[in-house]
Amino acid sequence: MPEGDAVHRTAARLRGALDGRVLTRSDFRVPRHATADLRGRAVLTTVSRGKHLLTRVEGGLTVHTHLRMDGIWRITPARRAAPRTGGDGVRLVLANAEWAAIGVKLGMVDLLRTAGESQVVGHLGPDLLGDDWDAAEAVRRLMREPDRTIGEALLDQRNLAGIGTIYRAETLFLSGIWPWRKVGEVADLEGAVTLARRLLDANKAHAGTVTTGDRRPGAQTWVYGRAGQPCRRCGTRISRGEMGARPQERLILWCGACQPR
């Protein structure tokens, strides 16, 4: 699933193609909104909120989308927009005279009043890439369940929004925290969430995830994608496992020496 930095970049691409332009095509391919028509309305902006996207249009309406595991927004010249029918996975098309934004395999597509955006994102914790980021609030939310593992708690978007399995693994490694340590036993929670924000912020402007500072292929991360390989710090083999209750378990990687129990 794309993490907060990738969604942040997607919002920027949507803004570049749609902001300030009047929609000439509005094609919702989801049963709930199949008859919705936004043609003639100008797009005001698109913002990211954690892993959610909010595209606001004239008339007080918001198109809410979520990429989930396989979703993607493609930007293409309007003349090459997706056909009106077909089994290509397209779930939404928003186009103007110049550009078309094509939402493929989107995990969520909603149309709601802009004033009611809290219905779809109000449950989220502080956004790691938001202007209103609040580390203290993220810590407060994490501490509501002090006996929960830190690895599970960091992925709970109700605590802090935008972190996924890649940044969880990298944050915990760089913080020296064993993924199964209880939240209440982590000495510096604020330091950990602040580090997570720094990692996402450093990657928000470019594709790919680099946490080592080295962009060479195979050198970008400390533990993620390196199961069975030697730790870059100590040489211990990187461990791989799963966290969370089934069927919601998620991948976790760690170094048993650098992240002791």
Coordinates of C-alpha atoms in Angstrom, one line a residue:
M1 CA 0.0 0.0 0.0
P2 CA 1.4 3.4 -0.9
E3 CA 2.6 5.4 2.2
G4 CA 2.0 9.0 3.1
D5 CA 4.8 10.4 1.0
A6 CA 3.6 8.6 -2.2
V7 CA 0.0 9.9 -1.6
H8 CA 1.4 13.4 -1.0
R9 CA 3.1 13.2 -4.4
T10 CA -0.1 12.0 -6.0
A11 CA -2.0 15.0 -4.6
A12 CA 0.6 17.3 -6.1
R13 CA 0.2 15.6 -9.5
L14 CA -3.5 16.0 -9.3
R15 CA -3.2 19.6 -8.4
G16 CA -1.0 20.2 -11.4
A17 CA -3.5 18.7 -13.8
L18 CA -6.8 19.8 -12.3
D19 CA -6.5 22.9 -10.1
G20 CA -8.4 25.9 -11.4
R21 CA -9.7 24.1 -14.5
V22 CA -13.3 23.4 -15.3
L23 CA -14.2 19.7 -15.6
T24 CA -15.4 18.7 -19.1
R25 CA -15.7 15.0 -18.1
S26 CA -16.8 13.4 -14.9
D27 CA -17.1 9.6 -15.0
F28 CA -17.8 7.7 -11.8
R29 CA -17.6 4.0 -12.3
V30 CA -18.8 2.9 -8.9
P31 CA -22.5 2.0 -8.3
R32 CA -23.0 4.4 -5.5
H33 CA -22.1 7.5 -7.6
A34 CA -22.8 6.2 -11.1
T35 CA -25.1 9.1 -11.9
A36 CA -23.0 11.9 -10.4
D37 CA -21.9 14.6 -12.8
L38 CA -19.4 17.3 -12.0
R39 CA -19.0 18.7 -15.4
G40 CA -19.0 22.5 -15.5
R41 CA -17.5 22.8 -12.0
A42 CA -13.9 24.0 -11.5
V43 CA -11.6 21.9 -9.3
L44 CA -10.3 24.0 -6.4
T45 CA -7.5 21.8 -5.1
T46 CA -6.5 18.3 -4.0
V47 CA -5.0 17.6 -0.6
S48 CA -3.7 14.5 1.0
R49 CA -4.6 13.4 4.5
G50 CA -2.5 10.5 5.6
K51 CA -3.2 7.9 2.8
H52 CA -6.4 9.6 1.7
L53 CA -7.0 12.1 -1.1
L54 CA -9.5 14.9 -1.1
T55 CA -10.3 16.6 -4.4
R56 CA -12.4 19.7 -3.7
V57 CA -14.6 21.2 -6.5
E58 CA -16.9 24.1 -6.8
G59 CA -20.3 23.9 -5.2
G60 CA -19.0 22.6 -1.9
L61 CA -18.3 19.0 -3.0
T62 CA -15.3 16.7 -2.4
V63 CA -14.2 13.6 -4.2
H64 CA -12.6 11.3 -1.7
T65 CA -10.3 8.5 -2.9
H66 CA -8.0 6.0 -1.3
L67 CA -5.5 3.9 -3.3
R68 CA -5.5 0.9 -0.9
M69 CA -3.2 -1.8 -2.3
D70 CA -3.4 -1.5 -6.0
G71 CA -4.9 1.9 -6.8
I72 CA -3.2 4.6 -8.9
W73 CA -4.0 8.0 -10.4
R74 CA -2.7 8.4 -14.0
I75 CA -2.4 11.8 -15.5
T76 CA -2.7 11.9 -19.3
P77 CA -3.5 14.4 -22.0
A78 CA -7.3 14.7 -22.2
R79 CA -7.4 13.4 -25.8
R80 CA -6.0 10.1 -24.5
A81 CA -8.4 9.7 -21.6
A82 CA -9.8 6.3 -20.8
P83 CA -12.7 5.0 -22.9
R84 CA -16.2 5.2 -21.4
T85 CA -16.5 1.4 -21.1
G86 CA -14.1 -1.5 -20.7
G87 CA -12.7 -3.8 -18.0
D88 CA -9.6 -1.8 -17.5
G89 CA -10.1 -1.2 -13.7
V90 CA -10.9 2.5 -14.2
R91 CA -13.1 3.6 -11.4
L92 CA -13.1 7.4 -11.9
V93 CA -12.2 9.9 -14.6
L94 CA -11.9 13.6 -14.0
A95 CA -10.9 15.6 -17.1
N96 CA -10.7 19.2 -18.4
A97 CA -9.8 20.5 -21.8
E98 CA -6.1 19.7 -21.3
W99 CA -5.7 16.9 -18.8
A100 CA -7.4 13.8 -17.6
A101 CA -6.9 12.2 -14.2
I102 CA -7.7 8.5 -14.4
G103 CA -8.2 6.6 -11.2
V104 CA -7.4 2.9 -11.7
K105 CA -8.3 0.2 -9.1
L106 CA -9.0 2.8 -6.5
G107 CA -9.8 1.2 -3.1
M108 CA -12.3 3.9 -2.2
V109 CA -14.3 6.5 -4.2
D110 CA -16.8 8.8 -2.4
L111 CA -18.5 12.0 -3.3
L112 CA -19.6 14.1 -0.3
R113 CA -20.1 17.6 0.9
T114 CA -16.8 19.4 1.6
A115 CA -18.2 20.4 5.0
G116 CA -18.6 16.7 5.8
E117 CA -15.0 15.5 5.0
S118 CA -14.7 14.5 8.6
Q119 CA -16.9 11.5 7.8
V120 CA -14.1 9.9 5.9
V121 CA -10.9 11.4 7.5
G122 CA -12.1 12.6 10.9
H123 CA -10.9 9.4 12.6
L124 CA -7.3 9.9 11.5
G125 CA -4.5 11.0 13.9
P126 CA -2.1 13.8 13.1
D127 CA -0.8 13.8 9.5
L128 CA 2.9 13.1 9.4
L129 CA 3.2 15.4 6.3
G130 CA 0.4 17.9 7.3
D131 CA 0.9 21.5 8.2
D132 CA -0.9 20.7 11.5
W133 CA 1.4 17.9 12.5
D134 CA 1.4 17.5 16.3
A135 CA 3.9 15.1 17.7
A136 CA 2.5 15.5 21.3
E137 CA -1.0 14.5 20.0
A138 CA 0.4 11.5 18.2
V139 CA 2.1 10.4 21.5
R140 CA -1.1 11.0 23.4
R141 CA -3.0 8.8 21.0
L142 CA -0.4 6.0 21.1
M143 CA -0.5 6.0 24.9
R144 CA -4.2 5.3 25.0
E145 CA -3.2 1.6 24.6
P146 CA 0.1 1.3 26.5
D147 CA 0.0 -2.5 26.3
R148 CA -0.2 -2.6 22.5
T149 CA 3.0 -3.4 20.6
I150 CA 4.7 -0.4 19.1
G151 CA 4.8 -2.1 15.7
E152 CA 1.0 -2.4 15.6
A153 CA 0.3 1.0 17.1
L154 CA 2.4 2.8 14.5
L155 CA 0.4 1.4 11.7
D156 CA -2.9 2.4 13.3
Q157 CA -3.9 5.5 11.3
R158 CA -6.0 6.7 14.2
N159 CA -2.8 7.4 16.1
L160 CA -0.8 9.0 13.3
A161 CA -1.6 9.2 9.6
G162 CA 0.6 8.2 6.7
I163 CA 3.1 5.6 8.0
G164 CA 3.1 2.1 6.5
T165 CA 5.2 -1.0 6.7
I166 CA 8.3 0.5 5.1
Y167 CA 8.5 3.5 7.4
R168 CA 7.5 1.5 10.4
A169 CA 10.4 -0.9 9.8
E170 CA 12.9 1.9 9.1
T171 CA 11.7 4.1 12.0
L172 CA 11.9 1.3 14.6
F173 CA 15.4 0.2 13.3
L174 CA 16.8 3.7 13.5
S175 CA 15.3 4.2 16.9
G176 CA 16.7 0.9 18.2
I177 CA 13.2 -0.4 19.2
W178 CA 12.1 -4.0 19.0
P179 CA 8.8 -4.1 17.1
W180 CA 7.1 -6.1 19.8
R181 CA 8.0 -3.8 22.7
K182 CA 4.9 -2.4 24.4
V183 CA 4.1 1.3 23.7
G184 CA 4.2 2.1 27.4
E185 CA 7.8 0.7 27.5
V186 CA 9.2 2.9 24.8
A187 CA 11.4 5.5 26.4
D188 CA 11.2 8.2 23.7
L189 CA 7.9 7.9 21.8
E190 CA 8.1 11.5 20.7
G191 CA 11.5 10.9 19.3
A192 CA 10.3 7.9 17.3
V193 CA 7.3 9.7 15.7
T194 CA 9.4 12.8 15.0
L195 CA 11.9 10.6 13.2
A196 CA 9.1 9.0 11.2
R197 CA 8.0 12.5 10.1
R198 CA 11.5 13.3 9.1
L199 CA 11.8 10.2 7.0
L200 CA 8.6 10.8 5.1
D201 CA 9.4 14.5 4.6
A202 CA 12.8 13.7 3.1
N203 CA 11.1 11.4 0.5
K204 CA 8.0 13.3 -0.3
A205 CA 9.4 15.1 -3.3
H206 CA 10.8 12.1 -5.2
A207 CA 9.8 8.6 -6.0
G208 CA 11.3 5.7 -4.0
T209 CA 12.2 5.4 -0.4
V210 CA 15.6 6.3 0.8
T211 CA 16.4 6.2 4.6
T212 CA 20.1 5.6 4.4
G213 CA 21.0 8.7 2.4
D214 CA 22.3 6.5 -0.4
R215 CA 20.2 6.4 -3.6
R216 CA 22.2 3.6 -5.2
P217 CA 20.1 0.5 -6.1
G218 CA 20.1 -1.9 -3.1
A219 CA 21.5 0.7 -0.7
Q220 CA 18.4 2.8 0.0
T221 CA 17.0 1.2 3.2
W222 CA 18.4 -0.2 6.4
V223 CA 16.1 -3.3 6.9
Y224 CA 13.0 -3.1 4.7
G225 CA 13.4 -5.4 1.7
R226 CA 16.6 -6.9 3.2
A227 CA 15.4 -10.1 5.0
G228 CA 18.2 -12.5 5.5
Q229 CA 20.9 -10.0 4.5
P230 CA 23.5 -8.7 6.9
C231 CA 22.6 -5.6 8.9
R232 CA 24.4 -2.5 7.5
R233 CA 25.5 -1.6 11.1
C234 CA 26.4 -4.9 12.9
G235 CA 26.3 -7.7 10.3
T236 CA 23.5 -9.6 12.0
R237 CA 21.0 -11.2 9.5
I238 CA 17.9 -9.1 9.1
S239 CA 14.8 -11.0 10.4
R240 CA 11.4 -11.1 8.7
G241 CA 8.0 -11.7 10.3
E242 CA 4.4 -10.7 10.5
M243 CA 2.6 -8.5 13.0
G244 CA -1.1 -8.1 13.8
A245 CA -4.2 -10.3 14.1
R246 CA -5.3 -12.3 11.1
P247 CA -6.3 -11.5 8.4
Q248 CA -4.8 -8.0 9.0
E249 CA -1.2 -9.2 9.7
R250 CA 1.5 -7.1 8.0
L251 CA 5.2 -7.6 7.2
I252 CA 7.8 -6.5 9.7
L253 CA 11.6 -6.6 9.4
W254 CA 14.2 -5.9 12.1
C255 CA 17.7 -6.5 13.3
G256 CA 17.8 -8.6 16.4
A257 CA 21.1 -7.0 17.6
C258 CA 20.4 -3.4 16.9
Q259 CA 16.8 -3.7 18.1
P260 CA 17.1 -5.9 21.3
R261 CA 14.1 -7.2 23.1

